[in-house]
Amino acid sequence: MRFAEIEHKFVVTEQFDLDAFRGLVQALDPALYGFALRVLDRYFMTEHGCASRYLIRHRYDPALHHLTVKSREADPEVRGEINLDLGQHAGDQSAAVEAFVQQLGATAIGDIIKDV
């Protein structure tokens, strides 16, 4: 389970009552509540990754700076995920990451902006 990720994501409409949802979550008294940030994930695909069902993600935000290999599974709730911590000390390494993955034959397949 060391490299397993288990999560469930929700896609909601603009009419979704986020404040009511936050209240319900807070009522459960979670250990980590009140942490929120906007995340930009950049995804890359290689020919081998396409055949072997994995992709590469670069994430740089105020909390994390990771280069990740993520498996693509039939059930997206449970998948393999291996993170390399690039560290915050050097700042955003997007240009270096892009040059690195291009050497692997990767092409950018898109960005996702999400609120966590």
JSON list of N, CA and C in Angstrom, two decimals, residues 3 40-46 54-61 64-70 80-88 91-104 106:
[
{"chain": "A", "resi": 3, "resn": "PHE", "atom": "N", "xyz": [2.65, 2.71, -2.22]},
{"chain": "A", "resi": 3, "resn": "PHE", "atom": "CA", "xyz": [2.49, 3.55, -3.40]},
{"chain": "A", "resi": 3, "resn": "PHE", "atom": "C", "xyz": [1.06, 3.50, -3.92]},
{"chain": "A", "resi": 40, "resn": "LEU", "atom": "N", "xyz": [-2.37, 23.49, -9.42]},
{"chain": "A", "resi": 40, "resn": "LEU", "atom": "CA", "xyz": [-2.22, 23.31, -10.87]},
{"chain": "A", "resi": 40, "resn": "LEU", "atom": "C", "xyz": [-1.44, 22.03, -11.09]},
{"chain": "A", "resi": 41, "resn": "ASP", "atom": "N", "xyz": [-2.07, 21.06, -11.75]},
{"chain": "A", "resi": 41, "resn": "ASP", "atom": "CA", "xyz": [-1.42, 19.81, -12.12]},
{"chain": "A", "resi": 41, "resn": "ASP", "atom": "C", "xyz": [-1.20, 19.81, -13.62]},
{"chain": "A", "resi": 42, "resn": "ARG", "atom": "N", "xyz": [0.04, 19.54, -14.04]},
{"chain": "A", "resi": 42, "resn": "ARG", "atom": "CA", "xyz": [0.37, 19.43, -15.47]},
{"chain": "A", "resi": 42, "resn": "ARG", "atom": "C", "xyz": [0.61, 17.96, -15.76]},
{"chain": "A", "resi": 43, "resn": "TYR", "atom": "N", "xyz": [-0.08, 17.44, -16.75]},
{"chain": "A", "resi": 43, "resn": "TYR", "atom": "CA", "xyz": [0.01, 16.02, -17.08]},
{"chain": "A", "resi": 43, "resn": "TYR", "atom": "C", "xyz": [0.75, 15.81, -18.39]},
{"chain": "A", "resi": 44, "resn": "PHE", "atom": "N", "xyz": [1.54, 14.72, -18.43]},
{"chain": "A", "resi": 44, "resn": "PHE", "atom": "CA", "xyz": [2.32, 14.35, -19.60]},
{"chain": "A", "resi": 44, "resn": "PHE", "atom": "C", "xyz": [2.10, 12.86, -19.87]},
{"chain": "A", "resi": 45, "resn": "MET", "atom": "N", "xyz": [2.22, 12.50, -21.15]},
{"chain": "A", "resi": 45, "resn": "MET", "atom": "CA", "xyz": [2.06, 11.10, -21.55]},
{"chain": "A", "resi": 45, "resn": "MET", "atom": "C", "xyz": [3.22, 10.70, -22.43]},
{"chain": "A", "resi": 46, "resn": "THR", "atom": "N", "xyz": [3.70, 9.48, -22.24]},
{"chain": "A", "resi": 46, "resn": "THR", "atom": "CA", "xyz": [4.70, 8.89, -23.11]},
{"chain": "A", "resi": 46, "resn": "THR", "atom": "C", "xyz": [4.05, 7.74, -23.88]},
{"chain": "A", "resi": 54, "resn": "TYR", "atom": "N", "xyz": [-0.04, 4.42, -17.59]},
{"chain": "A", "resi": 54, "resn": "TYR", "atom": "CA", "xyz": [0.36, 5.37, -16.57]},
{"chain": "A", "resi": 54, "resn": "TYR", "atom": "C", "xyz": [0.60, 6.72, -17.22]},
{"chain": "A", "resi": 55, "resn": "LEU", "atom": "N", "xyz": [0.60, 7.76, -16.42]},
{"chain": "A", "resi": 55, "resn": "LEU", "atom": "CA", "xyz": [0.93, 9.10, -16.90]},
{"chain": "A", "resi": 55, "resn": "LEU", "atom": "C", "xyz": [1.83, 9.78, -15.88]},
{"chain": "A", "resi": 56, "resn": "ILE", "atom": "N", "xyz": [2.38, 10.91, -16.28]},
{"chain": "A", "resi": 56, "resn": "ILE", "atom": "CA", "xyz": [3.29, 11.67, -15.42]},
{"chain": "A", "resi": 56, "resn": "ILE", "atom": "C", "xyz": [2.61, 12.99, -15.08]},
{"chain": "A", "resi": 57, "resn": "ARG", "atom": "N", "xyz": [2.69, 13.37, -13.80]},
{"chain": "A", "resi": 57, "resn": "ARG", "atom": "CA", "xyz": [2.10, 14.63, -13.36]},
{"chain": "A", "resi": 57, "resn": "ARG", "atom": "C", "xyz": [3.17, 15.47, -12.67]},
{"chain": "A", "resi": 58, "resn": "HIS", "atom": "N", "xyz": [3.16, 16.78, -12.96]},
{"chain": "A", "resi": 58, "resn": "HIS", "atom": "CA", "xyz": [3.99, 17.72, -12.22]},
{"chain": "A", "resi": 58, "resn": "HIS", "atom": "C", "xyz": [3.06, 18.63, -11.42]},
{"chain": "A", "resi": 59, "resn": "ARG", "atom": "N", "xyz": [3.31, 18.71, -10.13]},
{"chain": "A", "resi": 59, "resn": "ARG", "atom": "CA", "xyz": [2.51, 19.58, -9.26]},
{"chain": "A", "resi": 59, "resn": "ARG", "atom": "C", "xyz": [3.45, 20.50, -8.50]},
{"chain": "A", "resi": 60, "resn": "TYR", "atom": "N", "xyz": [3.17, 21.80, -8.60]},
{"chain": "A", "resi": 60, "resn": "TYR", "atom": "CA", "xyz": [3.89, 22.79, -7.80]},
{"chain": "A", "resi": 60, "resn": "TYR", "atom": "C", "xyz": [2.85, 23.74, -7.23]},
{"chain": "A", "resi": 61, "resn": "ASP", "atom": "N", "xyz": [2.74, 23.75, -5.92]},
{"chain": "A", "resi": 61, "resn": "ASP", "atom": "CA", "xyz": [1.82, 24.65, -5.25]},
{"chain": "A", "resi": 61, "resn": "ASP", "atom": "C", "xyz": [2.44, 25.05, -3.91]},
{"chain": "A", "resi": 64, "resn": "LEU", "atom": "N", "xyz": [3.14, 21.51, -1.97]},
{"chain": "A", "resi": 64, "resn": "LEU", "atom": "CA", "xyz": [3.86, 20.37, -2.55]},
{"chain": "A", "resi": 64, "resn": "LEU", "atom": "C", "xyz": [4.59, 20.75, -3.83]},
{"chain": "A", "resi": 65, "resn": "HIS", "atom": "N", "xyz": [5.68, 20.04, -4.08]},
{"chain": "A", "resi": 65, "resn": "HIS", "atom": "CA", "xyz": [6.37, 20.14, -5.35]},
{"chain": "A", "resi": 65, "resn": "HIS", "atom": "C", "xyz": [6.78, 18.72, -5.73]},
{"chain": "A", "resi": 66, "resn": "HIS", "atom": "N", "xyz": [5.95, 18.05, -6.54]},
{"chain": "A", "resi": 66, "resn": "HIS", "atom": "CA", "xyz": [6.11, 16.64, -6.84]},
{"chain": "A", "resi": 66, "resn": "HIS", "atom": "C", "xyz": [6.17, 16.38, -8.34]},
{"chain": "A", "resi": 67, "resn": "LEU", "atom": "N", "xyz": [6.94, 15.38, -8.70]},
{"chain": "A", "resi": 67, "resn": "LEU", "atom": "CA", "xyz": [6.86, 14.75, -10.02]},
{"chain": "A", "resi": 67, "resn": "LEU", "atom": "C", "xyz": [6.34, 13.34, -9.73]},
{"chain": "A", "resi": 68, "resn": "THR", "atom": "N", "xyz": [5.24, 12.97, -10.37]},
{"chain": "A", "resi": 68, "resn": "THR", "atom": "CA", "xyz": [4.50, 11.77, -10.00]},
{"chain": "A", "resi": 68, "resn": "THR", "atom": "C", "xyz": [4.25, 10.89, -11.20]},
{"chain": "A", "resi": 69, "resn": "VAL", "atom": "N", "xyz": [4.35, 9.58, -10.98]},
{"chain": "A", "resi": 69, "resn": "VAL", "atom": "CA", "xyz": [3.89, 8.59, -11.95]},
{"chain": "A", "resi": 69, "resn": "VAL", "atom": "C", "xyz": [2.59, 8.03, -11.38]},
{"chain": "A", "resi": 70, "resn": "LYS", "atom": "N", "xyz": [1.51, 8.15, -12.15]},
{"chain": "A", "resi": 70, "resn": "LYS", "atom": "CA", "xyz": [0.20, 7.70, -11.70]},
{"chain": "A", "resi": 70, "resn": "LYS", "atom": "C", "xyz": [-0.31, 6.61, -12.65]},
{"chain": "A", "resi": 80, "resn": "GLY", "atom": "N", "xyz": [-2.18, 3.27, -8.39]},
{"chain": "A", "resi": 80, "resn": "GLY", "atom": "CA", "xyz": [-0.79, 3.42, -7.96]},
{"chain": "A", "resi": 80, "resn": "GLY", "atom": "C", "xyz": [-0.33, 4.85, -8.15]},
{"chain": "A", "resi": 81, "resn": "GLU", "atom": "N", "xyz": [0.49, 5.32, -7.23]},
{"chain": "A", "resi": 81, "resn": "GLU", "atom": "CA", "xyz": [1.02, 6.68, -7.33]},
{"chain": "A", "resi": 81, "resn": "GLU", "atom": "C", "xyz": [2.38, 6.71, -6.65]},
{"chain": "A", "resi": 82, "resn": "ILE", "atom": "N", "xyz": [3.40, 7.11, -7.40]},
{"chain": "A", "resi": 82, "resn": "ILE", "atom": "CA", "xyz": [4.76, 7.24, -6.87]},
{"chain": "A", "resi": 82, "resn": "ILE", "atom": "C", "xyz": [5.17, 8.70, -7.01]},
{"chain": "A", "resi": 83, "resn": "ASN", "atom": "N", "xyz": [5.43, 9.35, -5.88]},
{"chain": "A", "resi": 83, "resn": "ASN", "atom": "CA", "xyz": [5.78, 10.77, -5.86]},
{"chain": "A", "resi": 83, "resn": "ASN", "atom": "C", "xyz": [7.27, 10.96, -5.59]},
{"chain": "A", "resi": 84, "resn": "LEU", "atom": "N", "xyz": [7.90, 11.80, -6.38]},
{"chain": "A", "resi": 84, "resn": "LEU", "atom": "CA", "xyz": [9.24, 12.27, -6.08]},
{"chain": "A", "resi": 84, "resn": "LEU", "atom": "C", "xyz": [9.11, 13.70, -5.58]},
{"chain": "A", "resi": 85, "resn": "ASP", "atom": "N", "xyz": [9.58, 13.95, -4.39]},
{"chain": "A", "resi": 85, "resn": "ASP", "atom": "CA", "xyz": [9.48, 15.28, -3.79]},
{"chain": "A", "resi": 85, "resn": "ASP", "atom": "C", "xyz": [10.62, 16.15, -4.34]},
{"chain": "A", "resi": 86, "resn": "LEU", "atom": "N", "xyz": [10.27, 17.16, -5.14]},
{"chain": "A", "resi": 86, "resn": "LEU", "atom": "CA", "xyz": [11.27, 18.06, -5.72]},
{"chain": "A", "resi": 86, "resn": "LEU", "atom": "C", "xyz": [11.65, 19.18, -4.76]},
{"chain": "A", "resi": 87, "resn": "GLY", "atom": "N", "xyz": [10.89, 19.33, -3.69]},
{"chain": "A", "resi": 87, "resn": "GLY", "atom": "CA", "xyz": [11.21, 20.33, -2.68]},
{"chain": "A", "resi": 87, "resn": "GLY", "atom": "C", "xyz": [10.78, 21.73, -3.09]},
{"chain": "A", "resi": 88, "resn": "GLN", "atom": "N", "xyz": [10.45, 22.52, -2.11]},
{"chain": "A", "resi": 88, "resn": "GLN", "atom": "CA", "xyz": [10.01, 23.90, -2.33]},
{"chain": "A", "resi": 88, "resn": "GLN", "atom": "C", "xyz": [11.20, 24.86, -2.43]},
{"chain": "A", "resi": 91, "resn": "GLY", "atom": "N", "xyz": [11.97, 26.58, -5.79]},
{"chain": "A", "resi": 91, "resn": "GLY", "atom": "CA", "xyz": [10.88, 27.25, -6.49]},
{"chain": "A", "resi": 91, "resn": "GLY", "atom": "C", "xyz": [10.30, 26.37, -7.59]},
{"chain": "A", "resi": 92, "resn": "ASP", "atom": "N", "xyz": [9.52, 26.97, -8.44]},
{"chain": "A", "resi": 92, "resn": "ASP", "atom": "CA", "xyz": [8.84, 26.26, -9.52]},
{"chain": "A", "resi": 92, "resn": "ASP", "atom": "C", "xyz": [9.84, 25.72, -10.53]},
{"chain": "A", "resi": 93, "resn": "GLN", "atom": "N", "xyz": [9.82, 24.44, -10.75]},
{"chain": "A", "resi": 93, "resn": "GLN", "atom": "CA", "xyz": [10.74, 23.79, -11.67]},
{"chain": "A", "resi": 93, "resn": "GLN", "atom": "C", "xyz": [10.04, 23.35, -12.96]},
{"chain": "A", "resi": 94, "resn": "SER", "atom": "N", "xyz": [8.97, 24.04, -13.34]},
{"chain": "A", "resi": 94, "resn": "SER", "atom": "CA", "xyz": [8.17, 23.63, -14.51]},
{"chain": "A", "resi": 94, "resn": "SER", "atom": "C", "xyz": [9.02, 23.48, -15.77]},
{"chain": "A", "resi": 95, "resn": "ALA", "atom": "N", "xyz": [9.90, 24.43, -16.04]},
{"chain": "A", "resi": 95, "resn": "ALA", "atom": "CA", "xyz": [10.71, 24.37, -17.26]},
{"chain": "A", "resi": 95, "resn": "ALA", "atom": "C", "xyz": [11.64, 23.16, -17.23]},
{"chain": "A", "resi": 96, "resn": "ALA", "atom": "N", "xyz": [12.27, 22.89, -16.09]},
{"chain": "A", "resi": 96, "resn": "ALA", "atom": "CA", "xyz": [13.16, 21.74, -15.97]},
{"chain": "A", "resi": 96, "resn": "ALA", "atom": "C", "xyz": [12.39, 20.43, -16.07]},
{"chain": "A", "resi": 97, "resn": "VAL", "atom": "N", "xyz": [11.22, 20.38, -15.45]},
{"chain": "A", "resi": 97, "resn": "VAL", "atom": "CA", "xyz": [10.39, 19.16, -15.53]},
{"chain": "A", "resi": 97, "resn": "VAL", "atom": "C", "xyz": [9.97, 18.92, -16.96]},
{"chain": "A", "resi": 98, "resn": "GLU", "atom": "N", "xyz": [9.53, 19.96, -17.65]},
{"chain": "A", "resi": 98, "resn": "GLU", "atom": "CA", "xyz": [9.11, 19.79, -19.04]},
{"chain": "A", "resi": 98, "resn": "GLU", "atom": "C", "xyz": [10.27, 19.30, -19.91]},
{"chain": "A", "resi": 99, "resn": "ALA", "atom": "N", "xyz": [11.45, 19.87, -19.73]},
{"chain": "A", "resi": 99, "resn": "ALA", "atom": "CA", "xyz": [12.62, 19.42, -20.49]},
{"chain": "A", "resi": 99, "resn": "ALA", "atom": "C", "xyz": [12.96, 17.97, -20.15]},
{"chain": "A", "resi": 100, "resn": "PHE", "atom": "N", "xyz": [12.85, 17.61, -18.89]},
{"chain": "A", "resi": 100, "resn": "PHE", "atom": "CA", "xyz": [13.14, 16.25, -18.43]},
{"chain": "A", "resi": 100, "resn": "PHE", "atom": "C", "xyz": [12.19, 15.24, -19.07]},
{"chain": "A", "resi": 101, "resn": "VAL", "atom": "N", "xyz": [10.88, 15.50, -18.98]},
{"chain": "A", "resi": 101, "resn": "VAL", "atom": "CA", "xyz": [9.92, 14.52, -19.51]},
{"chain": "A", "resi": 101, "resn": "VAL", "atom": "C", "xyz": [9.96, 14.48, -21.04]},
{"chain": "A", "resi": 102, "resn": "GLN", "atom": "N", "xyz": [10.33, 15.58, -21.68]},
{"chain": "A", "resi": 102, "resn": "GLN", "atom": "CA", "xyz": [10.48, 15.55, -23.14]},
{"chain": "A", "resi": 102, "resn": "GLN", "atom": "C", "xyz": [11.59, 14.59, -23.56]},
{"chain": "A", "resi": 103, "resn": "GLN", "atom": "N", "xyz": [12.64, 14.48, -22.74]},
{"chain": "A", "resi": 103, "resn": "GLN", "atom": "CA", "xyz": [13.72, 13.53, -23.03]},
{"chain": "A", "resi": 103, "resn": "GLN", "atom": "C", "xyz": [13.21, 12.08, -22.95]},
{"chain": "A", "resi": 104, "resn": "LEU", "atom": "N", "xyz": [12.13, 11.88, -22.23]},
{"chain": "A", "resi": 104, "resn": "LEU", "atom": "CA", "xyz": [11.51, 10.55, -22.13]},
{"chain": "A", "resi": 104, "resn": "LEU", "atom": "C", "xyz": [10.50, 10.32, -23.25]},
{"chain": "A", "resi": 106, "resn": "ALA", "atom": "N", "xyz": [7.87, 12.33, -23.68]},
{"chain": "A", "resi": 106, "resn": "ALA", "atom": "CA", "xyz": [6.55, 12.73, -23.18]},
{"chain": "A", "resi": 106, "resn": "ALA", "atom": "C", "xyz": [6.06, 13.98, -23.89]}
]
